[in-house]
XYZ file of C-alpha atoms in Angstrom:
85
model
C 48.600 -100.153 -76.470
C 50.321 -102.483 -73.840
C 49.836 -102.122 -70.175
C 52.219 -99.958 -68.219
C 54.633 -102.139 -66.240
C 54.029 -101.883 -62.444
C 50.788 -99.858 -62.763
C 47.999 -102.268 -61.812
C 45.514 -99.225 -61.429
C 42.744 -101.382 -63.199
C 43.164 -103.978 -60.539
C 42.988 -101.538 -57.725
C 40.757 -98.667 -58.536
C 37.551 -99.984 -59.833
C 34.988 -102.086 -57.827
C 34.284 -105.525 -59.267
C 30.797 -106.821 -58.344
C 31.225 -110.405 -59.810
C 33.029 -113.173 -57.822
C 36.879 -113.454 -57.984
C 38.801 -116.503 -56.711
C 39.539 -115.542 -53.175
C 37.133 -112.740 -53.119
C 33.766 -114.383 -53.742
C 31.732 -111.063 -53.139
C 34.047 -109.159 -55.556
C 36.035 -106.266 -54.364
C 35.488 -102.644 -53.421
C 36.925 -99.709 -55.272
C 40.514 -98.911 -54.217
C 41.212 -102.275 -52.763
C 43.835 -104.287 -54.609
C 42.493 -107.530 -55.934
C 43.652 -110.563 -54.229
C 44.965 -111.985 -57.556
C 47.387 -109.129 -57.920
C 50.827 -110.489 -57.711
C 53.744 -108.864 -56.185
C 55.055 -107.903 -59.584
C 51.746 -106.143 -59.932
C 50.494 -108.559 -62.653
C 47.044 -110.522 -62.767
C 47.443 -114.230 -61.370
C 44.431 -114.933 -63.438
C 45.218 -113.366 -66.628
C 44.151 -115.652 -69.705
C 42.459 -118.101 -67.268
C 38.646 -118.761 -67.435
C 38.242 -117.807 -63.786
C 39.182 -114.363 -64.561
C 36.127 -111.933 -64.176
C 34.626 -110.963 -67.511
C 34.866 -107.297 -66.505
C 38.639 -107.608 -65.947
C 38.923 -109.065 -69.716
C 36.799 -106.349 -71.031
C 39.317 -103.573 -69.713
C 41.818 -102.735 -72.365
C 44.520 -100.159 -71.874
C 43.991 -96.817 -73.812
C 45.517 -93.574 -73.818
C 42.524 -92.145 -72.065
C 42.325 -94.689 -69.234
C 46.036 -95.123 -68.668
C 47.159 -91.457 -69.138
C 50.714 -90.647 -68.780
C 51.278 -92.370 -65.452
C 49.955 -94.744 -62.858
C 48.700 -91.901 -60.757
C 46.642 -90.484 -63.827
C 45.333 -93.904 -64.462
C 44.233 -94.302 -60.748
C 42.558 -90.812 -60.844
C 40.663 -91.564 -64.141
C 39.443 -95.004 -63.048
C 38.502 -93.495 -59.606
C 36.535 -90.730 -61.381
C 34.904 -93.305 -63.690
C 33.953 -95.402 -60.523
C 32.278 -92.345 -58.911
C 30.400 -91.331 -61.822
C 28.986 -94.584 -62.599
C 27.879 -95.357 -58.964
C 24.066 -96.191 -58.687
C 22.292 -93.339 -57.027
């Protein structure tokens, strides 16, 4: 499966705890990554500076759903259910 054009849900919805160039403390859930371009593409795609967690996210029908909105909801729910208590 390929990424949905102009989606970027995986670059916005989840938190990232590892450093990102321009975001040394990572990013909170719901905040767009600083490396997200105006075209909603990752400026670090394929580069060694890209966090490993980003490279591990692969598009799937479960994660991406039928729309960007569904992807945002699914990833948001995953974020909530995996928070340390």
